[in-house]
């Protein structure tokens, strides 16, 4: 009897520019290996002007889905057949799932943050007052999910007034949440009414690991939950919060869970979260 072998692999990946340092492949490959499935995650450099062709290409190659990173998260919307409601609210997609000939856009960044907060740290944000530093893509995805989870109020603090007001208006008009925008003044003092404090700026990102947001760190109280979107190494922002007795949460959980949600959307399988987390920890350990 002839022995037949199936060499075909299901393809997913990430389109970005620059993309070389994106660690997602390591965690997704670890998950495929753990579950012994023939899937492959490709890290693909796509220049902004080539995004449309790249999307045609992924359809032609029957890829099962794709992640989008800088600078494609907004631009990709025009090439999709459907965009899920929270991604449409954010106006940004980081995960595309192919179902037959349909390309469906999702945003798992904010959901990753929520899973880290609720599943891993067992914190229910409902009814809480939140202050977030930053108003870029990460802040947008996190605040939309927090608003949908019925937090009481979101205060946005940002350097650029235009970007901060835009996010505040989006939240108020599209989710009915209470939200204020405050332009970032030097040595910002966090009011004690805030229960969840989030750094969603890129301040402190490797290799500038000693930089920290310009905040009066004495205004951080021990009863506050203080989160950073930066996965590793632990930021000076979180170290300051730790020193003041706050409950701190780094961005590693957000990164792992946004990938785990994407894994599940693509494969239909439960993601092996601990394996994915360990794979990323090993990547970040080599950076330090
Ligand atoms: P954007 O470029 O969209 O936004 C950057 C934000 O940081 C803006 O609000 C910007 O303010 C602010 N900012 C930058 N430099 C300074 C500074 N020196 N002082 C004050 N504010 C500053 O980036 P993203 O939102 O996509 O990413 C932000 C961070 O989130 C990055 O570190 C990224 O790695 C991380 N991230 C983590 C994820 C995870 O899964 N853990 C997922 C996605 C992102 P302004 O508007 O004034 O320019």
Tab-separated table of C-alpha atoms and ligand atoms in Angstrom:
chain	number	residue	atom	x	y	z
A	1	UNK	CA	0.000	0.000	0.000
A	2	UNK	CA	1.328	3.444	-0.964
A	3	UNK	CA	2.255	5.686	1.905
A	4	UNK	CA	0.823	9.186	1.394
A	5	UNK	CA	2.119	12.179	3.254
A	6	UNK	CA	0.516	15.570	3.651
A	7	UNK	CA	3.128	18.318	3.631
A	8	UNK	CA	0.650	21.218	3.480
A	9	UNK	CA	0.797	23.787	6.281
A	10	UNK	CA	-1.875	26.297	7.247
A	11	UNK	CA	-0.419	29.794	7.063
A	12	UNK	CA	-0.950	32.840	9.253
A	13	UNK	CA	1.413	35.702	10.055
A	14	UNK	CA	1.895	39.397	10.542
A	15	UNK	CA	2.159	42.268	8.043
A	16	UNK	CA	4.106	45.269	9.267
A	17	UNK	CA	6.829	47.800	8.579
A	18	UNK	CA	9.139	47.687	10.428
A	19	UNK	CA	8.354	44.171	11.563
A	20	UNK	CA	11.669	42.381	12.139
A	21	UNK	CA	11.541	42.762	15.932
A	22	UNK	CA	7.912	41.646	16.295
A	23	UNK	CA	8.036	38.638	18.685
A	24	UNK	CA	4.583	37.208	17.889
A	25	UNK	CA	5.916	34.407	15.668
A	26	UNK	CA	7.793	32.915	18.601
A	27	UNK	CA	4.692	32.641	20.759
A	28	UNK	CA	2.389	31.408	17.982
A	29	UNK	CA	4.913	28.815	16.770
A	30	UNK	CA	5.305	27.582	20.354
A	31	UNK	CA	1.522	27.146	20.528
A	32	UNK	CA	1.352	25.255	17.191
A	33	UNK	CA	4.184	23.012	18.342
A	34	UNK	CA	2.528	22.351	21.696
A	35	UNK	CA	-0.745	21.276	20.056
A	36	UNK	CA	1.103	19.423	17.290
A	37	UNK	CA	-0.754	21.135	14.444
A	38	UNK	CA	0.685	21.904	11.015
A	39	UNK	CA	0.397	25.670	11.092
A	40	UNK	CA	3.086	28.257	10.429
A	41	UNK	CA	3.290	31.935	11.468
A	42	UNK	CA	5.259	34.175	9.079
A	43	UNK	CA	6.744	37.591	9.892
A	44	UNK	CA	6.259	39.574	6.665
A	45	UNK	CA	7.612	43.031	5.795
A	46	UNK	CA	4.842	44.883	3.910
A	47	UNK	CA	5.437	48.489	2.874
A	48	UNK	CA	2.465	50.862	3.268
A	49	UNK	CA	1.909	51.178	-0.492
A	50	UNK	CA	1.793	47.382	-0.871
A	51	UNK	CA	-0.896	46.560	1.680
A	52	UNK	CA	-3.683	46.015	-0.883
A	53	UNK	CA	-1.477	43.665	-2.920
A	54	UNK	CA	-0.447	41.835	0.249
A	55	UNK	CA	-4.088	41.266	1.211
A	56	UNK	CA	-4.784	39.910	-2.316
A	57	UNK	CA	-1.710	37.725	-1.832
A	58	UNK	CA	-2.903	36.267	1.453
A	59	UNK	CA	-6.248	35.426	-0.175
A	60	UNK	CA	-4.481	33.838	-3.149
A	61	UNK	CA	-2.306	31.709	-0.873
A	62	UNK	CA	-5.322	30.650	1.169
A	63	UNK	CA	-3.759	31.999	4.346
A	64	UNK	CA	-6.054	31.442	7.333
A	65	UNK	CA	-5.521	34.907	8.733
A	66	UNK	CA	-3.100	37.698	9.414
A	67	UNK	CA	-2.089	40.104	12.169
A	68	UNK	CA	-1.542	43.766	11.332
A	69	UNK	CA	0.943	45.960	13.081
A	70	UNK	CA	2.384	49.432	12.453
A	71	UNK	CA	1.414	51.080	10.049
A	72	UNK	CA	-1.445	48.909	8.705
A	73	UNK	CA	-4.037	48.671	11.507
A	74	UNK	CA	-6.287	51.455	10.178
A	75	UNK	CA	-5.603	51.209	6.448
A	76	UNK	CA	-6.545	47.501	6.318
A	77	UNK	CA	-10.209	48.212	7.075
A	78	UNK	CA	-10.970	49.128	3.463
A	79	UNK	CA	-9.923	45.676	2.211
A	80	UNK	CA	-12.109	43.633	4.591
A	81	UNK	CA	-15.586	42.142	4.075
A	82	UNK	CA	-16.645	42.604	7.703
A	83	UNK	CA	-15.309	44.399	10.759
A	84	UNK	CA	-16.469	43.304	14.223
A	85	UNK	CA	-18.254	45.995	16.235
A	86	UNK	CA	-15.568	46.882	18.780
A	87	UNK	CA	-12.854	46.990	16.100
A	88	UNK	CA	-15.159	49.250	14.057
A	89	UNK	CA	-15.553	51.526	17.101
A	90	UNK	CA	-11.772	51.731	17.487
A	91	UNK	CA	-11.327	52.158	13.753
A	92	UNK	CA	-8.426	49.696	13.877
A	93	UNK	CA	-7.929	45.991	13.182
A	94	UNK	CA	-5.005	43.882	14.417
A	95	UNK	CA	-6.317	40.435	13.457
A	96	UNK	CA	-7.932	39.251	10.230
A	97	UNK	CA	-9.669	35.888	10.093
A	98	UNK	CA	-10.448	34.270	6.718
A	99	UNK	CA	-13.727	32.375	6.632
A	100	UNK	CA	-14.226	30.982	3.120
A	101	UNK	CA	-13.761	33.981	0.844
A	102	UNK	CA	-14.632	36.476	3.596
A	103	UNK	CA	-12.007	38.483	5.455
A	104	UNK	CA	-13.222	39.461	8.926
A	105	UNK	CA	-11.464	42.118	11.013
A	106	UNK	CA	-11.113	41.966	14.799
A	107	UNK	CA	-9.118	43.904	17.352
A	108	UNK	CA	-7.670	41.720	20.115
A	109	UNK	CA	-5.325	44.301	21.743
A	110	UNK	CA	-7.875	45.751	24.170
A	111	UNK	CA	-9.381	42.308	24.755
A	112	UNK	CA	-5.896	41.038	25.611
A	113	UNK	CA	-5.617	43.795	28.224
A	114	UNK	CA	-9.052	42.881	29.620
A	115	UNK	CA	-8.228	39.168	29.819
A	116	UNK	CA	-4.979	39.966	31.612
A	117	UNK	CA	-6.882	42.161	34.099
A	118	UNK	CA	-9.897	39.927	34.674
A	119	UNK	CA	-8.704	36.345	34.074
A	120	UNK	CA	-5.140	36.547	35.322
A	121	UNK	CA	-5.375	39.258	37.981
A	122	UNK	CA	-9.062	38.630	38.895
A	123	UNK	CA	-9.886	42.353	38.828
A	124	UNK	CA	-13.358	43.460	37.772
A	125	UNK	CA	-13.121	46.988	36.302
A	126	UNK	CA	-16.909	47.556	36.387
A	127	UNK	CA	-17.795	50.800	38.154
A	128	UNK	CA	-14.160	51.834	38.614
A	129	UNK	CA	-12.542	55.180	37.737
A	130	UNK	CA	-9.704	54.808	35.248
A	131	UNK	CA	-6.931	57.204	34.257
A	132	UNK	CA	-4.899	56.436	31.153
A	133	UNK	CA	-1.737	58.137	29.920
A	134	UNK	CA	-1.580	58.167	26.119
A	135	UNK	CA	-4.184	58.323	23.358
A	136	UNK	CA	-2.610	56.253	20.574
A	137	UNK	CA	-3.630	52.845	19.229
A	138	UNK	CA	-3.052	50.931	22.478
A	139	UNK	CA	-4.979	53.507	24.550
A	140	UNK	CA	-7.816	53.490	22.041
A	141	UNK	CA	-8.249	49.709	22.101
A	142	UNK	CA	-8.007	49.502	25.901
A	143	UNK	CA	-10.412	52.369	26.630
A	144	UNK	CA	-13.070	51.101	24.202
A	145	UNK	CA	-13.025	47.669	25.904
A	146	UNK	CA	-13.069	49.268	29.389
A	147	UNK	CA	-16.021	51.442	28.360
A	148	UNK	CA	-17.859	48.353	27.046
A	149	UNK	CA	-17.117	46.688	30.426
A	150	UNK	CA	-18.996	49.519	32.214
A	151	UNK	CA	-16.235	51.320	34.063
A	152	UNK	CA	-17.492	54.489	35.725
A	153	UNK	CA	-15.231	57.119	34.169
A	154	UNK	CA	-12.149	57.308	31.975
A	155	UNK	CA	-9.740	60.248	32.230
A	156	UNK	CA	-7.371	60.548	29.269
A	157	UNK	CA	-4.085	62.372	29.793
A	158	UNK	CA	-2.111	63.013	26.621
A	159	UNK	CA	0.633	65.284	25.340
A	160	UNK	CA	-1.131	66.119	22.082
A	161	UNK	CA	-4.524	67.756	22.701
A	162	UNK	CA	-5.903	66.853	19.271
A	163	UNK	CA	-5.315	63.124	19.749
A	164	UNK	CA	-6.525	63.151	23.355
A	165	UNK	CA	-9.752	65.024	22.510
A	166	UNK	CA	-10.408	62.734	19.571
A	167	UNK	CA	-10.295	59.677	21.840
A	168	UNK	CA	-12.396	61.360	24.533
A	169	UNK	CA	-15.042	62.322	21.950
A	170	UNK	CA	-15.072	58.811	20.484
A	171	UNK	CA	-15.726	57.314	23.942
A	172	UNK	CA	-18.417	59.802	24.914
A	173	UNK	CA	-20.236	59.725	21.579
A	174	UNK	CA	-20.014	56.028	20.799
A	175	UNK	CA	-20.052	54.301	24.205
A	176	UNK	CA	-21.889	56.840	26.425
A	177	UNK	CA	-19.148	56.565	29.052
A	178	UNK	CA	-18.128	59.560	31.213
A	179	UNK	CA	-14.758	60.717	29.952
A	180	UNK	CA	-12.499	63.740	30.418
A	181	UNK	CA	-9.426	64.796	28.538
A	182	UNK	CA	-6.587	66.582	30.340
A	183	UNK	CA	-3.569	67.906	28.510
A	184	UNK	CA	-0.382	66.537	30.073
A	185	UNK	CA	1.307	69.104	32.293
A	186	UNK	CA	4.745	68.514	33.791
A	187	UNK	CA	4.809	66.286	36.870
A	188	UNK	CA	1.143	65.249	36.504
A	189	UNK	CA	-0.658	64.540	39.816
A	190	UNK	CA	-3.018	61.559	39.776
A	191	UNK	CA	-6.252	62.295	41.657
A	192	UNK	CA	-7.083	59.822	44.442
A	193	UNK	CA	-10.505	59.065	42.864
A	194	UNK	CA	-8.713	56.895	40.263
A	195	UNK	CA	-8.643	53.182	41.008
A	196	UNK	CA	-6.979	51.930	37.804
A	197	UNK	CA	-3.960	53.794	36.358
A	198	UNK	CA	-2.618	52.811	32.929
A	199	UNK	CA	0.506	53.849	31.043
A	200	UNK	CA	-0.393	53.406	27.363
A	201	UNK	CA	2.418	55.595	26.033
A	202	UNK	CA	5.603	54.231	24.514
A	203	UNK	CA	7.694	55.902	27.245
A	204	UNK	CA	9.984	53.263	28.786
A	205	UNK	CA	10.030	50.988	25.733
A	206	UNK	CA	13.296	49.079	25.131
A	207	UNK	CA	16.025	50.328	24.725
A	208	UNK	CA	14.947	53.521	26.590
A	209	UNK	CA	14.154	51.519	29.688
A	210	UNK	CA	15.084	54.243	32.181
A	211	UNK	CA	12.580	56.760	30.751
A	212	UNK	CA	9.321	57.124	32.640
A	213	UNK	CA	6.140	59.207	32.188
A	214	UNK	CA	6.382	62.643	33.794
A	215	UNK	CA	4.101	61.979	36.795
A	216	UNK	CA	4.195	62.927	40.473
A	217	UNK	CA	4.801	59.373	41.660
A	218	UNK	CA	3.894	60.348	45.236
A	219	UNK	CA	0.287	60.642	43.975
A	220	UNK	CA	0.168	56.853	43.433
A	221	UNK	CA	-1.676	55.247	46.371
A	222	UNK	CA	-1.342	51.638	47.655
A	223	UNK	CA	-5.007	50.910	46.787
A	224	UNK	CA	-4.465	51.682	43.055
A	225	UNK	CA	-4.095	49.080	40.307
A	226	UNK	CA	-1.282	50.323	38.085
A	227	UNK	CA	-0.799	48.830	34.602
A	228	UNK	CA	1.740	49.312	31.834
A	229	UNK	CA	1.257	48.224	28.208
A	230	UNK	CA	4.995	47.647	27.823
A	231	UNK	CA	5.574	43.905	28.224
A	232	UNK	CA	9.196	43.823	29.421
A	233	UNK	CA	11.542	44.599	31.008
A	234	UNK	CA	9.596	45.946	33.998
A	235	UNK	CA	9.338	49.687	33.420
A	236	UNK	CA	10.530	52.411	35.786
A	237	UNK	CA	6.854	53.513	35.861
A	238	UNK	CA	5.825	50.135	37.345
A	239	UNK	CA	8.830	50.060	39.687
A	240	UNK	CA	7.784	53.465	41.079
A	241	UNK	CA	4.212	52.209	41.565
A	242	UNK	CA	5.517	49.052	43.245
A	243	UNK	CA	7.580	51.150	45.632
A	244	UNK	CA	4.351	52.888	46.696
A	245	UNK	CA	2.596	49.593	47.425
A	246	UNK	CA	0.265	49.583	44.406
A	247	UNK	CA	-0.858	46.379	42.666
A	248	UNK	CA	1.118	46.411	39.399
A	249	UNK	CA	0.452	44.627	36.092
A	250	UNK	CA	2.903	44.651	33.172
A	251	UNK	CA	2.008	44.419	29.455
A	252	UNK	CA	3.138	40.818	29.008
A	253	UNK	CA	-0.315	39.438	29.849
A	254	UNK	CA	-1.917	41.799	27.318
A	255	UNK	CA	0.510	40.662	24.631
A	256	UNK	CA	0.031	36.966	25.388
A	257	UNK	CA	-3.759	37.125	25.600
A	258	UNK	CA	-4.202	39.208	22.429
A	259	UNK	CA	-2.222	36.449	20.680
A	260	UNK	CA	-4.174	33.692	22.432
A	261	UNK	CA	-7.466	35.203	21.279
A	262	UNK	CA	-6.108	35.381	17.693
A	263	UNK	CA	-4.915	31.760	17.934
A	264	UNK	CA	-8.407	30.675	18.953
A	265	UNK	CA	-10.084	32.718	16.196
A	266	UNK	CA	-7.836	31.137	13.550
A	267	UNK	CA	-7.602	27.531	14.700
A	268	UNK	CA	-10.823	27.110	16.710
A	269	UNK	CA	-8.666	25.583	19.472
A	270	UNK	CA	-7.997	26.785	23.020
A	271	UNK	CA	-4.615	28.487	23.114
A	272	UNK	CA	-1.925	26.986	25.391
A	273	UNK	CA	-1.460	30.282	27.236
A	274	UNK	CA	1.341	29.216	29.651
A	275	UNK	CA	3.423	27.891	26.720
A	276	UNK	CA	2.939	31.125	24.772
A	277	UNK	CA	3.847	33.217	27.808
A	278	UNK	CA	7.009	31.204	28.490
A	279	UNK	CA	8.101	31.560	24.843
A	280	UNK	CA	7.773	35.348	25.072
A	281	UNK	CA	9.514	35.523	28.438
A	282	UNK	CA	12.494	33.751	26.857
A	283	UNK	CA	12.573	36.321	24.035
A	284	UNK	CA	12.480	39.237	26.449
A	285	UNK	CA	15.066	37.670	28.776
A	286	UNK	CA	17.567	37.750	25.881
A	287	UNK	CA	16.913	41.519	25.380
A	288	UNK	CA	17.996	42.446	28.905
B	1	LIG	P1	1.094	55.221	19.211
B	1	LIG	O1	2.236	55.761	18.461
B	1	LIG	O2	-0.229	55.055	18.540
B	1	LIG	O3	0.832	56.161	20.524
B	1	LIG	C1	1.891	56.535	21.354
B	1	LIG	C2	1.355	57.321	22.545
B	1	LIG	O4	2.455	57.596	23.405
B	1	LIG	C3	0.746	58.657	22.163
B	1	LIG	O5	-0.327	58.942	23.023
B	1	LIG	C4	1.910	59.640	22.403
B	1	LIG	O6	1.483	60.940	22.702
B	1	LIG	C5	2.522	59.024	23.638
B	1	LIG	N1	3.913	59.418	23.832
B	1	LIG	C6	5.000	59.029	23.094
B	1	LIG	N2	6.114	59.577	23.578
B	1	LIG	C7	5.755	60.353	24.647
B	1	LIG	C8	6.442	61.170	25.587
B	1	LIG	N3	7.772	61.322	25.520
B	1	LIG	N4	5.719	61.777	26.554
B	1	LIG	C9	4.400	61.622	26.635
B	1	LIG	N5	3.663	60.864	25.786
B	1	LIG	C10	4.333	60.246	24.812
B	1	LIG	O7	1.591	53.839	19.821
B	1	LIG	P2	0.705	52.615	20.366
B	1	LIG	O8	-0.451	53.149	21.115
B	1	LIG	O9	0.484	51.659	19.274
B	1	LIG	O10	1.745	51.927	21.368
B	1	LIG	C11	2.009	52.516	22.633
B	1	LIG	C12	2.737	51.482	23.471
B	1	LIG	O11	1.904	50.340	23.644
B	1	LIG	C13	4.044	50.975	22.835
B	1	LIG	O12	5.005	50.910	23.847
B	1	LIG	C14	3.671	49.582	22.364
B	1	LIG	O13	4.781	48.708	22.377
B	1	LIG	C15	2.661	49.158	23.419
B	1	LIG	N6	1.726	48.120	22.980
B	1	LIG	C16	1.642	46.989	23.743
B	1	LIG	C17	0.784	45.981	23.394
B	1	LIG	C18	0.723	44.742	24.223
B	1	LIG	O14	0.096	43.775	23.773
B	1	LIG	N7	1.324	44.711	25.404
B	1	LIG	C19	-0.090	46.090	22.201
B	1	LIG	C20	0.047	47.351	21.487
B	1	LIG	C21	0.948	48.305	21.874
B	1	LIG	P3	1.145	62.007	21.530
B	1	LIG	O15	-0.237	61.655	21.025
B	1	LIG	O16	1.203	63.310	22.220
B	1	LIG	O17	2.215	61.841	20.473
